[in-house]
């Protein structure tokens, strides 16, 4: 769910470094009552330009909350995704944790005893509204600390014109492409290469979101980051075979374009797709708007698998958490408002993301046409999607290890078994596994 790296220009009087700090009603420090509570919220920016920054959403939310809750001021600081997790980590380390943080991972803070649990914060109605797979992913030892904020699933996008010109599908668009196996993907990529397409299949294993591309391929190969007992299984035979396929059949045959996969970031791959230079790539919902905005005609299918059989698809969620700062009541009320169907759908609609609540899911499911209609293909995969092992305190470290090293596994002459074993060994050590 990346592609959201926008460094905002600093503005306003109250700034935390490069983050924009917003107060709901413009209250002036020092002029409020002695009993006033200030909720400090840190959030990530999902916009790709200053005009669609998430700051506007949070400002409206804070203003409405302050109006309904006299005596509580909400101060929101919005940071780019490239820095928000580090900002929160620095605040916690300095003993100045925000009351609420909307970031990428929660488990390490939960393990350290710094977070309120969901049932300490939320009304019964709000807590029960989360989609079950997402609520489960927010648990550490069966207790929920992480509150899902927005979600995404992934599909394989393809450029219909490029596939038509290469003879893979009819040029008149009378029939969609329906690949089932990796062999289908490889065959299509070979035809695209022969037709002169610069990047038949984009394989972004660069830092921006290597952990996502890795998981998509692992799952489609029958593996994953963890086994059925939720122990790390990064070096499983299935995963090794997956990366041997990528090394030998995709990269080795020159089907992944001129940029080395380990140096190709997700947004760069998306940009290539919107320029008409990429035939196929795995994408999330935000690519819908980006491609449509450039006039690219495309199709979407479920990620083909190693053998054509059905395997789990990948889901991604970003998280909200509340730190134990003594403002449990106020934070809980704010979160109840955040998760109303109106506010959930306002955010997901703006950024072409998926709702994390049953009420939001039903609202999008019933929508006809427009962005919501296009998102239905992603939405249907969400309830059964498999997420990152975010409940493990080690996940942030493991994700970083994958970003740094997984590209080496697909280089010509690379050693997938060795690379995956090294990542797995570090992961098990960090997680306290034997």
Short mmCIF file of N, CA and C in Angstrom, two decimals, residues 289-420:
data_model
loop_
_atom_site.label_atom_id
_atom_site.label_comp_id
_atom_site.label_asym_id
_atom_site.label_seq_id
_atom_site.Cartn_x
_atom_site.Cartn_y
_atom_site.Cartn_z
N UNK A 289 -6.67 4.43 -10.49
CA UNK A 289 -6.80 5.85 -10.82
C UNK A 289 -5.59 6.34 -11.61
N UNK A 290 -4.41 5.89 -11.24
CA UNK A 290 -3.21 6.34 -11.94
C UNK A 290 -3.23 5.93 -13.41
N UNK A 291 -3.63 4.69 -13.68
CA UNK A 291 -3.66 4.21 -15.05
C UNK A 291 -4.79 4.88 -15.84
N UNK A 292 -5.96 4.98 -15.23
CA UNK A 292 -7.08 5.61 -15.91
C UNK A 292 -6.78 7.07 -16.23
N UNK A 293 -6.07 7.74 -15.32
CA UNK A 293 -5.73 9.14 -15.52
C UNK A 293 -4.81 9.37 -16.71
N UNK A 294 -4.05 8.34 -17.07
CA UNK A 294 -3.14 8.43 -18.23
C UNK A 294 -3.74 7.81 -19.49
N UNK A 295 -5.00 7.39 -19.38
CA UNK A 295 -5.67 6.83 -20.55
C UNK A 295 -5.25 5.42 -20.91
N UNK A 296 -4.65 4.69 -19.96
CA UNK A 296 -4.20 3.32 -20.22
C UNK A 296 -5.38 2.37 -20.07
N UNK A 297 -5.61 1.55 -21.08
CA UNK A 297 -6.64 0.51 -21.00
C UNK A 297 -6.02 -0.74 -20.39
N UNK A 298 -6.67 -1.26 -19.37
CA UNK A 298 -6.06 -2.39 -18.66
C UNK A 298 -7.12 -3.38 -18.20
N UNK A 299 -6.64 -4.56 -17.87
CA UNK A 299 -7.47 -5.58 -17.26
C UNK A 299 -6.84 -6.01 -15.95
N UNK A 300 -7.60 -6.72 -15.12
CA UNK A 300 -7.11 -7.19 -13.83
C UNK A 300 -7.56 -8.64 -13.62
N UNK A 301 -6.65 -9.46 -13.14
CA UNK A 301 -6.96 -10.86 -12.84
C UNK A 301 -6.29 -11.24 -11.53
N UNK A 302 -6.80 -12.31 -10.94
CA UNK A 302 -6.15 -12.83 -9.74
C UNK A 302 -4.74 -13.30 -10.10
N UNK A 303 -3.83 -13.17 -9.16
CA UNK A 303 -2.44 -13.57 -9.40
C UNK A 303 -2.39 -15.06 -9.77
N UNK A 304 -1.86 -15.40 -10.96
CA UNK A 304 -1.70 -16.81 -11.31
C UNK A 304 -0.78 -17.52 -10.32
N UNK A 305 -0.91 -18.83 -10.24
CA UNK A 305 -0.15 -19.59 -9.26
C UNK A 305 0.83 -20.54 -9.96
N UNK A 306 1.69 -21.14 -9.16
CA UNK A 306 2.73 -22.00 -9.71
C UNK A 306 2.13 -23.13 -10.55
N UNK A 307 1.07 -23.74 -10.05
CA UNK A 307 0.49 -24.91 -10.72
C UNK A 307 -0.92 -24.68 -11.24
N UNK A 308 -1.42 -23.45 -11.15
CA UNK A 308 -2.77 -23.18 -11.61
C UNK A 308 -3.84 -23.44 -10.57
N UNK A 309 -3.46 -24.03 -9.43
CA UNK A 309 -4.43 -24.28 -8.36
C UNK A 309 -4.63 -23.01 -7.54
N UNK A 310 -5.73 -22.94 -6.82
CA UNK A 310 -6.02 -21.76 -6.00
C UNK A 310 -5.12 -21.73 -4.76
N UNK A 311 -4.57 -20.55 -4.47
CA UNK A 311 -3.80 -20.33 -3.25
C UNK A 311 -4.27 -19.02 -2.63
N UNK A 312 -3.86 -18.76 -1.41
CA UNK A 312 -4.26 -17.54 -0.73
C UNK A 312 -3.73 -16.32 -1.48
N UNK A 313 -4.52 -15.25 -1.44
CA UNK A 313 -4.05 -13.98 -1.97
C UNK A 313 -3.55 -13.11 -0.83
N UNK A 314 -2.84 -12.05 -1.17
CA UNK A 314 -2.26 -11.20 -0.14
C UNK A 314 -3.17 -10.01 0.16
N UNK A 315 -3.29 -9.73 1.44
CA UNK A 315 -3.95 -8.52 1.89
C UNK A 315 -2.97 -7.68 2.70
N UNK A 316 -3.18 -6.40 2.70
CA UNK A 316 -2.32 -5.48 3.45
C UNK A 316 -3.21 -4.55 4.26
N UNK A 317 -2.82 -4.26 5.47
CA UNK A 317 -3.55 -3.28 6.28
C UNK A 317 -2.56 -2.34 6.94
N UNK A 318 -2.97 -1.10 7.11
CA UNK A 318 -2.23 -0.15 7.93
C UNK A 318 -2.97 -0.03 9.25
N UNK A 319 -2.29 0.47 10.28
CA UNK A 319 -2.79 0.28 11.64
C UNK A 319 -2.91 1.58 12.43
N UNK A 320 -3.87 1.54 13.35
CA UNK A 320 -4.04 2.59 14.34
C UNK A 320 -3.81 1.97 15.71
N UNK A 321 -3.19 2.72 16.60
CA UNK A 321 -2.95 2.26 17.97
C UNK A 321 -3.02 3.44 18.91
N UNK A 322 -3.33 3.16 20.16
CA UNK A 322 -3.43 4.22 21.16
C UNK A 322 -2.46 3.92 22.29
N UNK A 323 -1.59 4.87 22.59
CA UNK A 323 -0.58 4.70 23.64
C UNK A 323 -1.15 5.05 25.01
N UNK A 324 -0.60 4.39 26.01
CA UNK A 324 -1.07 4.59 27.38
C UNK A 324 -0.55 5.91 27.95
N UNK A 325 -1.23 6.98 27.58
CA UNK A 325 -0.85 8.31 28.03
C UNK A 325 -1.82 8.91 29.03
N UNK A 326 -2.76 8.08 29.52
CA UNK A 326 -3.72 8.59 30.47
C UNK A 326 -4.96 9.21 29.86
N UNK A 327 -5.08 9.14 28.53
CA UNK A 327 -6.23 9.73 27.84
C UNK A 327 -7.08 8.63 27.19
N UNK A 328 -7.28 7.54 27.90
CA UNK A 328 -8.00 6.39 27.35
C UNK A 328 -9.42 6.76 26.93
N UNK A 329 -10.13 7.47 27.78
CA UNK A 329 -11.53 7.82 27.49
C UNK A 329 -11.62 8.70 26.24
N UNK A 330 -10.81 9.74 26.20
CA UNK A 330 -10.85 10.68 25.07
C UNK A 330 -10.39 10.00 23.77
N UNK A 331 -9.33 9.18 23.86
CA UNK A 331 -8.84 8.48 22.68
C UNK A 331 -9.89 7.50 22.16
N UNK A 332 -10.57 6.83 23.08
CA UNK A 332 -11.60 5.89 22.68
C UNK A 332 -12.75 6.56 21.94
N UNK A 333 -13.17 7.72 22.44
CA UNK A 333 -14.24 8.46 21.77
C UNK A 333 -13.81 8.90 20.37
N UNK A 334 -12.58 9.36 20.26
CA UNK A 334 -12.08 9.79 18.96
C UNK A 334 -12.03 8.62 17.98
N UNK A 335 -11.61 7.46 18.46
CA UNK A 335 -11.53 6.29 17.59
C UNK A 335 -12.91 5.78 17.19
N UNK A 336 -13.87 5.86 18.12
CA UNK A 336 -15.24 5.49 17.75
C UNK A 336 -15.74 6.36 16.60
N UNK A 337 -15.39 7.65 16.63
CA UNK A 337 -15.81 8.53 15.55
C UNK A 337 -15.06 8.23 14.26
N UNK A 338 -13.76 7.93 14.40
CA UNK A 338 -12.95 7.60 13.22
C UNK A 338 -13.54 6.43 12.45
N UNK A 339 -14.09 5.44 13.18
CA UNK A 339 -14.56 4.22 12.55
C UNK A 339 -16.05 4.21 12.22
N UNK A 340 -16.71 5.34 12.25
CA UNK A 340 -18.08 5.38 11.75
C UNK A 340 -18.04 5.11 10.25
N UNK A 341 -19.12 4.54 9.73
CA UNK A 341 -19.16 4.19 8.31
C UNK A 341 -18.90 5.41 7.44
N UNK A 342 -19.42 6.57 7.84
CA UNK A 342 -19.25 7.80 7.06
C UNK A 342 -17.78 8.16 6.94
N UNK A 343 -17.06 8.10 8.04
CA UNK A 343 -15.65 8.50 8.01
C UNK A 343 -14.77 7.45 7.34
N UNK A 344 -15.10 6.18 7.53
CA UNK A 344 -14.33 5.11 6.89
C UNK A 344 -14.44 5.22 5.38
N UNK A 345 -15.67 5.35 4.87
CA UNK A 345 -15.86 5.40 3.43
C UNK A 345 -15.35 6.70 2.82
N UNK A 346 -15.37 7.79 3.59
CA UNK A 346 -14.83 9.06 3.07
C UNK A 346 -13.35 8.91 2.76
N UNK A 347 -12.62 8.24 3.64
CA UNK A 347 -11.18 8.08 3.43
C UNK A 347 -10.88 7.07 2.34
N UNK A 348 -11.53 5.90 2.40
CA UNK A 348 -11.23 4.86 1.41
C UNK A 348 -11.63 5.30 0.00
N UNK A 349 -12.71 6.06 -0.12
CA UNK A 349 -13.13 6.54 -1.44
C UNK A 349 -12.14 7.54 -2.00
N UNK A 350 -11.58 8.38 -1.13
CA UNK A 350 -10.64 9.39 -1.60
C UNK A 350 -9.37 8.77 -2.16
N UNK A 351 -8.93 7.65 -1.56
CA UNK A 351 -7.64 7.08 -1.95
C UNK A 351 -7.74 5.71 -2.62
N UNK A 352 -8.96 5.32 -3.02
CA UNK A 352 -9.15 4.04 -3.71
C UNK A 352 -8.59 2.87 -2.90
N UNK A 353 -8.92 2.86 -1.62
CA UNK A 353 -8.51 1.78 -0.73
C UNK A 353 -9.74 1.02 -0.27
N UNK A 354 -9.53 -0.02 0.52
CA UNK A 354 -10.64 -0.87 0.94
C UNK A 354 -10.98 -0.64 2.40
N UNK A 355 -12.26 -0.69 2.74
CA UNK A 355 -12.69 -0.49 4.14
C UNK A 355 -12.31 -1.68 5.01
N UNK A 356 -12.15 -1.41 6.29
CA UNK A 356 -11.75 -2.46 7.23
C UNK A 356 -12.90 -2.90 8.12
N UNK A 357 -14.07 -2.30 7.92
CA UNK A 357 -15.23 -2.61 8.74
C UNK A 357 -16.32 -3.27 7.91
N UNK A 358 -17.16 -4.03 8.57
CA UNK A 358 -18.27 -4.68 7.87
C UNK A 358 -19.23 -3.66 7.27
N UNK A 359 -19.51 -2.59 8.02
CA UNK A 359 -20.42 -1.57 7.51
C UNK A 359 -19.83 -0.88 6.29
N UNK A 360 -18.53 -0.60 6.30
CA UNK A 360 -17.89 0.00 5.15
C UNK A 360 -17.82 -0.96 3.97
N UNK A 361 -17.57 -2.23 4.26
CA UNK A 361 -17.52 -3.27 3.22
C UNK A 361 -18.86 -3.37 2.50
N UNK A 362 -19.95 -3.38 3.28
CA UNK A 362 -21.28 -3.50 2.68
C UNK A 362 -21.62 -2.26 1.85
N UNK A 363 -21.22 -1.10 2.32
CA UNK A 363 -21.49 0.13 1.57
C UNK A 363 -20.77 0.11 0.23
N UNK A 364 -19.51 -0.33 0.21
CA UNK A 364 -18.77 -0.39 -1.04
C UNK A 364 -19.29 -1.51 -1.93
N UNK A 365 -19.66 -2.63 -1.34
CA UNK A 365 -20.14 -3.77 -2.10
C UNK A 365 -21.42 -3.43 -2.86
N UNK A 366 -22.24 -2.56 -2.28
CA UNK A 366 -23.52 -2.22 -2.90
C UNK A 366 -23.41 -1.06 -3.89
N UNK A 367 -22.23 -0.42 -3.95
CA UNK A 367 -22.05 0.71 -4.86
C UNK A 367 -22.05 0.23 -6.31
N UNK A 368 -22.57 1.04 -7.18
CA UNK A 368 -22.63 0.70 -8.60
C UNK A 368 -21.79 1.68 -9.40
N UNK A 369 -20.93 1.15 -10.27
CA UNK A 369 -20.13 2.00 -11.14
C UNK A 369 -19.10 2.80 -10.39
N UNK A 370 -18.35 3.63 -11.13
CA UNK A 370 -17.36 4.52 -10.53
C UNK A 370 -16.25 3.75 -9.85
N UNK A 371 -15.45 4.44 -9.05
CA UNK A 371 -14.32 3.79 -8.37
C UNK A 371 -14.74 2.63 -7.49
N UNK A 372 -15.87 2.78 -6.77
CA UNK A 372 -16.31 1.70 -5.89
C UNK A 372 -16.61 0.44 -6.68
N UNK A 373 -17.25 0.62 -7.85
CA UNK A 373 -17.54 -0.54 -8.67
C UNK A 373 -16.28 -1.21 -9.16
N UNK A 374 -15.27 -0.43 -9.56
CA UNK A 374 -14.01 -1.00 -10.02
C UNK A 374 -13.28 -1.74 -8.90
N UNK A 375 -13.49 -1.29 -7.68
CA UNK A 375 -12.79 -1.88 -6.55
C UNK A 375 -13.40 -3.21 -6.11
N UNK A 376 -14.56 -3.57 -6.66
CA UNK A 376 -15.21 -4.80 -6.22
C UNK A 376 -14.32 -6.03 -6.39
N UNK A 377 -13.54 -6.06 -7.48
CA UNK A 377 -12.66 -7.20 -7.71
C UNK A 377 -11.67 -7.35 -6.57
N UNK A 378 -11.14 -6.24 -6.09
CA UNK A 378 -10.24 -6.28 -4.94
C UNK A 378 -11.01 -6.64 -3.67
N UNK A 379 -12.21 -6.08 -3.55
CA UNK A 379 -12.99 -6.24 -2.32
C UNK A 379 -13.36 -7.69 -2.07
N UNK A 380 -13.69 -8.43 -3.13
CA UNK A 380 -14.13 -9.80 -2.95
C UNK A 380 -13.02 -10.69 -2.38
N UNK A 381 -11.77 -10.28 -2.58
CA UNK A 381 -10.65 -11.08 -2.07
C UNK A 381 -10.29 -10.75 -0.63
N UNK A 382 -10.84 -9.65 -0.11
CA UNK A 382 -10.40 -9.17 1.20
C UNK A 382 -10.76 -10.09 2.37
N UNK A 383 -12.00 -10.58 2.48
CA UNK A 383 -12.33 -11.36 3.67
C UNK A 383 -11.48 -12.60 3.90
N UNK A 384 -10.93 -13.18 2.83
CA UNK A 384 -10.13 -14.40 2.98
C UNK A 384 -8.65 -14.17 2.70
N UNK A 385 -8.24 -12.91 2.60
CA UNK A 385 -6.84 -12.62 2.27
C UNK A 385 -5.92 -12.94 3.44
N UNK A 386 -4.67 -13.19 3.12
CA UNK A 386 -3.65 -13.47 4.14
C UNK A 386 -2.76 -12.24 4.28
N UNK A 387 -2.54 -11.81 5.50
CA UNK A 387 -1.80 -10.58 5.75
C UNK A 387 -0.38 -10.87 6.21
N UNK A 388 0.43 -9.82 6.21
CA UNK A 388 1.76 -9.93 6.80
C UNK A 388 1.64 -10.43 8.25
N UNK A 389 2.67 -11.08 8.78
CA UNK A 389 2.64 -11.50 10.19
C UNK A 389 2.91 -10.33 11.13
N UNK A 390 2.01 -9.32 11.06
CA UNK A 390 2.24 -8.08 11.80
C UNK A 390 2.10 -8.25 13.31
N UNK A 391 1.51 -9.38 13.75
CA UNK A 391 1.40 -9.61 15.18
C UNK A 391 2.71 -10.01 15.83
N UNK A 392 3.73 -10.25 15.02
CA UNK A 392 5.05 -10.59 15.56
C UNK A 392 5.85 -9.30 15.77
N UNK A 393 6.43 -9.17 16.94
CA UNK A 393 7.21 -7.97 17.24
C UNK A 393 8.42 -7.85 16.32
N UNK A 394 8.82 -8.98 15.74
CA UNK A 394 9.99 -9.00 14.86
C UNK A 394 9.67 -8.58 13.43
N UNK A 395 8.39 -8.40 13.09
CA UNK A 395 8.04 -8.21 11.68
C UNK A 395 8.71 -6.99 11.07
N UNK A 396 8.77 -5.90 11.79
CA UNK A 396 9.38 -4.70 11.22
C UNK A 396 10.83 -4.97 10.82
N UNK A 397 11.56 -5.70 11.65
CA UNK A 397 12.95 -6.02 11.35
C UNK A 397 13.04 -6.99 10.18
N UNK A 398 12.15 -7.97 10.14
CA UNK A 398 12.16 -8.94 9.05
C UNK A 398 11.82 -8.27 7.73
N UNK A 399 10.84 -7.38 7.75
CA UNK A 399 10.46 -6.65 6.55
C UNK A 399 11.64 -5.85 6.00
N UNK A 400 12.38 -5.21 6.89
CA UNK A 400 13.56 -4.44 6.48
C UNK A 400 14.62 -5.35 5.89
N UNK A 401 14.79 -6.53 6.47
CA UNK A 401 15.77 -7.50 5.97
C UNK A 401 15.40 -7.95 4.55
N UNK A 402 14.12 -8.17 4.34
CA UNK A 402 13.65 -8.55 3.00
C UNK A 402 13.93 -7.43 2.00
N UNK A 403 13.63 -6.20 2.39
CA UNK A 403 13.86 -5.06 1.49
C UNK A 403 15.33 -4.97 1.07
N UNK A 404 16.21 -5.25 2.00
CA UNK A 404 17.63 -5.09 1.72
C UNK A 404 18.21 -6.23 0.90
N UNK A 405 17.62 -7.43 1.01
CA UNK A 405 18.32 -8.60 0.48
C UNK A 405 17.60 -9.42 -0.57
N UNK A 406 16.26 -9.32 -0.66
CA UNK A 406 15.54 -10.27 -1.51
C UNK A 406 15.88 -10.09 -2.99
N UNK A 407 16.25 -8.88 -3.39
CA UNK A 407 16.61 -8.66 -4.80
C UNK A 407 17.79 -9.52 -5.23
N UNK A 408 18.67 -9.84 -4.30
CA UNK A 408 19.85 -10.65 -4.62
C UNK A 408 19.46 -12.06 -5.04
N UNK A 409 18.30 -12.53 -4.56
CA UNK A 409 17.89 -13.91 -4.83
C UNK A 409 17.50 -14.14 -6.28
N UNK A 410 17.14 -13.06 -7.00
CA UNK A 410 16.69 -13.24 -8.38
C UNK A 410 17.72 -12.77 -9.40
N UNK A 411 18.85 -12.30 -8.92
CA UNK A 411 19.91 -11.90 -9.84
C UNK A 411 20.43 -13.12 -10.59
N UNK A 412 20.85 -12.98 -11.85
CA UNK A 412 21.49 -14.10 -12.53
C UNK A 412 22.65 -14.62 -11.70
N UNK A 413 22.65 -15.91 -11.44
CA UNK A 413 23.68 -16.49 -10.59
C UNK A 413 23.40 -16.37 -9.12
N UNK A 414 22.28 -15.74 -8.75
CA UNK A 414 21.91 -15.61 -7.34
C UNK A 414 21.58 -16.96 -6.72
N UNK A 415 21.57 -17.00 -5.39
CA UNK A 415 21.33 -18.24 -4.67
C UNK A 415 20.10 -18.08 -3.78
N UNK A 416 18.90 -18.31 -4.31
CA UNK A 416 17.68 -18.13 -3.53
C UNK A 416 17.68 -18.90 -2.21
N UNK A 417 18.12 -20.15 -2.23
CA UNK A 417 18.10 -20.94 -1.00
C UNK A 417 18.95 -20.30 0.09
N UNK A 418 20.11 -19.80 -0.29
CA UNK A 418 21.02 -19.18 0.68
C UNK A 418 20.44 -17.87 1.20
N UNK A 419 19.93 -17.04 0.31
CA UNK A 419 19.38 -15.74 0.73
C UNK A 419 18.18 -15.94 1.64
N UNK A 420 17.27 -16.84 1.27
CA UNK A 420 16.08 -17.07 2.08
C UNK A 420 16.44 -17.69 3.43
#
